[in-house]
């Protein structure tokens, strides 16, 4: 099952796409941080999955599709995240697109990862649609 490669919990972190070097300044580095949350996924079929992204004080319900990979192409996914009616995220929409991180044949204790980008698909709380960030997510044990 292709979607089974995503099943489980992942620590999610997203970063503002700013190409300016931080030059070792921890304050500049931390300002690149956009969000930290937990992805939780379950398989619906070989090509579909569902889940949530939860950051403790709110979250989105997720619906995703997956494209199986092969020797030359990693497993890829697309996710639509919708705010929960009646919650602080009501009316929100974020879209995620990414793939499984490369699994190194000689890697030692490599943890599965997801890499991709996210876009604010609908404006909310005075923030316009169209904002993008990069993300990584690392599989939890």
Short mmCIF file of the C-alpha atoms (twelve columns), coordinates in Angstrom:
data_MODEL
# 
_entry.id   MODEL 
# 
loop_
_atom_site.group_PDB 
_atom_site.id 
_atom_site.type_symbol 
_atom_site.label_atom_id 
_atom_site.label_alt_id 
_atom_site.label_comp_id 
_atom_site.label_asym_id 
_atom_site.label_seq_id 
_atom_site.Cartn_x 
_atom_site.Cartn_y 
_atom_site.Cartn_z 
_atom_site.pdbx_PDB_model_num 
ATOM 1   C CA . UNK A 1   0.000   0.000  0.000  1 
ATOM 2   C CA . UNK A 2   1.640   3.266  -1.091 1 
ATOM 3   C CA . UNK A 3   -0.164  5.386  1.503  1 
ATOM 4   C CA . UNK A 4   1.117   3.125  4.302  1 
ATOM 5   C CA . UNK A 5   4.525   4.807  3.981  1 
ATOM 6   C CA . UNK A 6   2.920   7.923  5.519  1 
ATOM 7   C CA . UNK A 7   0.874   6.237  8.261  1 
ATOM 8   C CA . UNK A 8   1.757   7.342  11.770 1 
ATOM 9   C CA . UNK A 9   2.854   10.480 13.584 1 
ATOM 10  C CA . UNK A 10  5.429   12.976 12.333 1 
ATOM 11  C CA . UNK A 11  7.035   16.027 13.957 1 
ATOM 12  C CA . UNK A 12  6.358   18.878 11.516 1 
ATOM 13  C CA . UNK A 13  8.409   22.070 11.224 1 
ATOM 14  C CA . UNK A 14  8.022   24.793 8.609  1 
ATOM 15  C CA . UNK A 15  10.372  27.615 7.725  1 
ATOM 16  C CA . UNK A 16  10.043  30.994 6.012  1 
ATOM 17  C CA . UNK A 17  11.737  30.930 2.603  1 
ATOM 18  C CA . UNK A 18  14.246  33.725 3.146  1 
ATOM 19  C CA . UNK A 19  17.540  33.247 1.265  1 
ATOM 20  C CA . UNK A 20  19.487  35.731 3.429  1 
ATOM 21  C CA . UNK A 21  22.243  33.893 5.352  1 
ATOM 22  C CA . UNK A 22  21.887  33.929 9.141  1 
ATOM 23  C CA . UNK A 23  25.691  34.088 9.577  1 
ATOM 24  C CA . UNK A 24  25.576  32.021 12.775 1 
ATOM 25  C CA . UNK A 25  23.144  34.413 14.488 1 
ATOM 26  C CA . UNK A 26  20.651  32.280 16.464 1 
ATOM 27  C CA . UNK A 27  18.114  35.143 16.578 1 
ATOM 28  C CA . UNK A 28  18.096  35.397 12.770 1 
ATOM 29  C CA . UNK A 29  17.792  31.618 12.524 1 
ATOM 30  C CA . UNK A 30  14.825  31.405 14.895 1 
ATOM 31  C CA . UNK A 31  12.985  34.131 12.932 1 
ATOM 32  C CA . UNK A 32  12.942  31.742 9.948  1 
ATOM 33  C CA . UNK A 33  10.806  29.334 11.963 1 
ATOM 34  C CA . UNK A 34  7.149   29.439 10.835 1 
ATOM 35  C CA . UNK A 35  5.404   26.599 12.709 1 
ATOM 36  C CA . UNK A 36  5.852   23.374 14.648 1 
ATOM 37  C CA . UNK A 37  3.113   20.770 14.877 1 
ATOM 38  C CA . UNK A 38  2.317   17.079 14.611 1 
ATOM 39  C CA . UNK A 39  1.098   15.367 11.447 1 
ATOM 40  C CA . UNK A 40  -0.975  12.214 12.127 1 
ATOM 41  C CA . UNK A 41  -1.905  10.131 9.088  1 
ATOM 42  C CA . UNK A 42  -3.966  7.004  8.447  1 
ATOM 43  C CA . UNK A 43  -4.453  5.168  5.162  1 
ATOM 44  C CA . UNK A 44  -7.816  5.306  3.391  1 
ATOM 45  C CA . UNK A 45  -6.722  3.391  0.259  1 
ATOM 46  C CA . UNK A 46  -3.548  2.752  -1.747 1 
ATOM 47  C CA . UNK A 47  -3.657  6.328  -3.032 1 
ATOM 48  C CA . UNK A 48  -5.536  8.259  -0.324 1 
ATOM 49  C CA . UNK A 49  -4.943  9.074  3.310  1 
ATOM 50  C CA . UNK A 50  -6.435  11.338 5.942  1 
ATOM 51  C CA . UNK A 51  -5.268  12.885 9.148  1 
ATOM 52  C CA . UNK A 52  -4.712  16.013 11.159 1 
ATOM 53  C CA . UNK A 53  -2.073  18.614 11.760 1 
ATOM 54  C CA . UNK A 54  -2.202  19.670 15.395 1 
ATOM 55  C CA . UNK A 55  -0.139  22.363 17.098 1 
ATOM 56  C CA . UNK A 56  -1.649  22.025 20.558 1 
ATOM 57  C CA . UNK A 57  -3.985  25.005 20.484 1 
ATOM 58  C CA . UNK A 58  -5.619  24.206 17.137 1 
ATOM 59  C CA . UNK A 59  -5.304  22.267 13.952 1 
ATOM 60  C CA . UNK A 60  -6.567  21.294 10.547 1 
ATOM 61  C CA . UNK A 61  -8.245  18.186 9.187  1 
ATOM 62  C CA . UNK A 62  -6.215  16.725 6.325  1 
ATOM 63  C CA . UNK A 63  -7.153  14.841 3.152  1 
ATOM 64  C CA . UNK A 64  -4.327  13.627 0.982  1 
ATOM 65  C CA . UNK A 65  -3.463  11.776 -2.177 1 
ATOM 66  C CA . UNK A 66  -0.284  9.897  -2.844 1 
ATOM 67  C CA . UNK A 67  1.680   8.986  -5.943 1 
ATOM 68  C CA . UNK A 68  3.770   5.841  -5.549 1 
ATOM 69  C CA . UNK A 69  7.457   6.182  -6.141 1 
ATOM 70  C CA . UNK A 70  9.921   3.995  -7.981 1 
ATOM 71  C CA . UNK A 71  13.694  3.590  -8.077 1 
ATOM 72  C CA . UNK A 72  14.145  7.087  -9.551 1 
ATOM 73  C CA . UNK A 73  11.227  8.980  -7.976 1 
ATOM 74  C CA . UNK A 74  10.248  9.229  -4.302 1 
ATOM 75  C CA . UNK A 75  6.723   8.704  -3.019 1 
ATOM 76  C CA . UNK A 76  4.958   12.074 -3.502 1 
ATOM 77  C CA . UNK A 77  1.883   13.483 -1.811 1 
ATOM 78  C CA . UNK A 78  -0.576  16.382 -1.940 1 
ATOM 79  C CA . UNK A 79  -2.646  17.393 1.088  1 
ATOM 80  C CA . UNK A 80  -5.505  19.836 1.645  1 
ATOM 81  C CA . UNK A 81  -5.807  21.014 5.231  1 
ATOM 82  C CA . UNK A 82  -9.134  22.557 6.277  1 
ATOM 83  C CA . UNK A 83  -9.921  24.392 9.494  1 
ATOM 84  C CA . UNK A 84  -12.358 22.866 11.922 1 
ATOM 85  C CA . UNK A 85  -15.843 24.428 12.032 1 
ATOM 86  C CA . UNK A 86  -16.461 26.332 15.243 1 
ATOM 87  C CA . UNK A 87  -12.753 26.392 16.164 1 
ATOM 88  C CA . UNK A 88  -10.088 29.103 15.861 1 
ATOM 89  C CA . UNK A 89  -9.154  27.578 12.469 1 
ATOM 90  C CA . UNK A 90  -12.665 27.754 11.010 1 
ATOM 91  C CA . UNK A 91  -12.365 28.828 7.343  1 
ATOM 92  C CA . UNK A 92  -8.612  28.216 7.096  1 
ATOM 93  C CA . UNK A 93  -7.097  26.245 4.217  1 
ATOM 94  C CA . UNK A 94  -3.476  25.245 3.770  1 
ATOM 95  C CA . UNK A 95  -2.190  23.021 0.963  1 
ATOM 96  C CA . UNK A 96  0.894   20.831 1.314  1 
ATOM 97  C CA . UNK A 97  2.932   19.210 -1.430 1 
ATOM 98  C CA . UNK A 98  5.953   17.026 -0.842 1 
ATOM 99  C CA . UNK A 99  7.681   13.686 -0.951 1 
ATOM 100 C CA . UNK A 100 9.421   11.156 1.228  1 
ATOM 101 C CA . UNK A 101 13.006  12.105 1.957  1 
ATOM 102 C CA . UNK A 102 15.611  9.964  0.224  1 
ATOM 103 C CA . UNK A 103 16.480  6.788  2.136  1 
ATOM 104 C CA . UNK A 104 20.250  6.365  2.032  1 
ATOM 105 C CA . UNK A 105 21.248  2.710  1.508  1 
ATOM 106 C CA . UNK A 106 24.263  3.148  3.822  1 
ATOM 107 C CA . UNK A 107 22.567  5.531  6.256  1 
ATOM 108 C CA . UNK A 108 22.977  4.779  9.951  1 
ATOM 109 C CA . UNK A 109 19.856  5.046  12.099 1 
ATOM 110 C CA . UNK A 110 18.164  7.152  9.418  1 
ATOM 111 C CA . UNK A 111 14.694  8.307  10.440 1 
ATOM 112 C CA . UNK A 112 12.055  8.603  7.693  1 
ATOM 113 C CA . UNK A 113 11.349  12.199 6.702  1 
ATOM 114 C CA . UNK A 114 8.965   14.228 4.571  1 
ATOM 115 C CA . UNK A 115 10.069  17.351 2.707  1 
ATOM 116 C CA . UNK A 116 7.928   19.854 0.878  1 
ATOM 117 C CA . UNK A 117 6.215   23.203 0.702  1 
ATOM 118 C CA . UNK A 118 3.019   24.647 2.138  1 
ATOM 119 C CA . UNK A 119 0.813   27.513 0.930  1 
ATOM 120 C CA . UNK A 120 -1.861  29.492 2.745  1 
ATOM 121 C CA . UNK A 121 -4.661  28.824 0.262  1 
ATOM 122 C CA . UNK A 122 -7.226  31.145 1.880  1 
ATOM 123 C CA . UNK A 123 -6.703  34.380 3.831  1 
ATOM 124 C CA . UNK A 124 -7.367  34.346 7.553  1 
ATOM 125 C CA . UNK A 125 -6.869  36.609 10.555 1 
ATOM 126 C CA . UNK A 126 -5.584  39.444 8.348  1 
ATOM 127 C CA . UNK A 127 -2.966  37.226 6.671  1 
ATOM 128 C CA . UNK A 128 -3.292  37.033 2.875  1 
ATOM 129 C CA . UNK A 129 -3.552  33.870 0.812  1 
ATOM 130 C CA . UNK A 130 -0.468  32.918 -1.151 1 
ATOM 131 C CA . UNK A 131 2.149   32.867 1.622  1 
ATOM 132 C CA . UNK A 132 4.486   29.885 1.180  1 
ATOM 133 C CA . UNK A 133 6.990   28.108 3.412  1 
ATOM 134 C CA . UNK A 134 9.153   24.995 3.257  1 
ATOM 135 C CA . UNK A 135 8.653   22.118 5.687  1 
ATOM 136 C CA . UNK A 136 10.260  18.984 6.980  1 
ATOM 137 C CA . UNK A 137 8.602   16.303 9.073  1 
ATOM 138 C CA . UNK A 138 10.378  13.482 10.880 1 
ATOM 139 C CA . UNK A 139 8.650   10.187 11.747 1 
ATOM 140 C CA . UNK A 140 7.983   9.620  15.427 1 
ATOM 141 C CA . UNK A 141 8.702   6.196  16.944 1 
# 
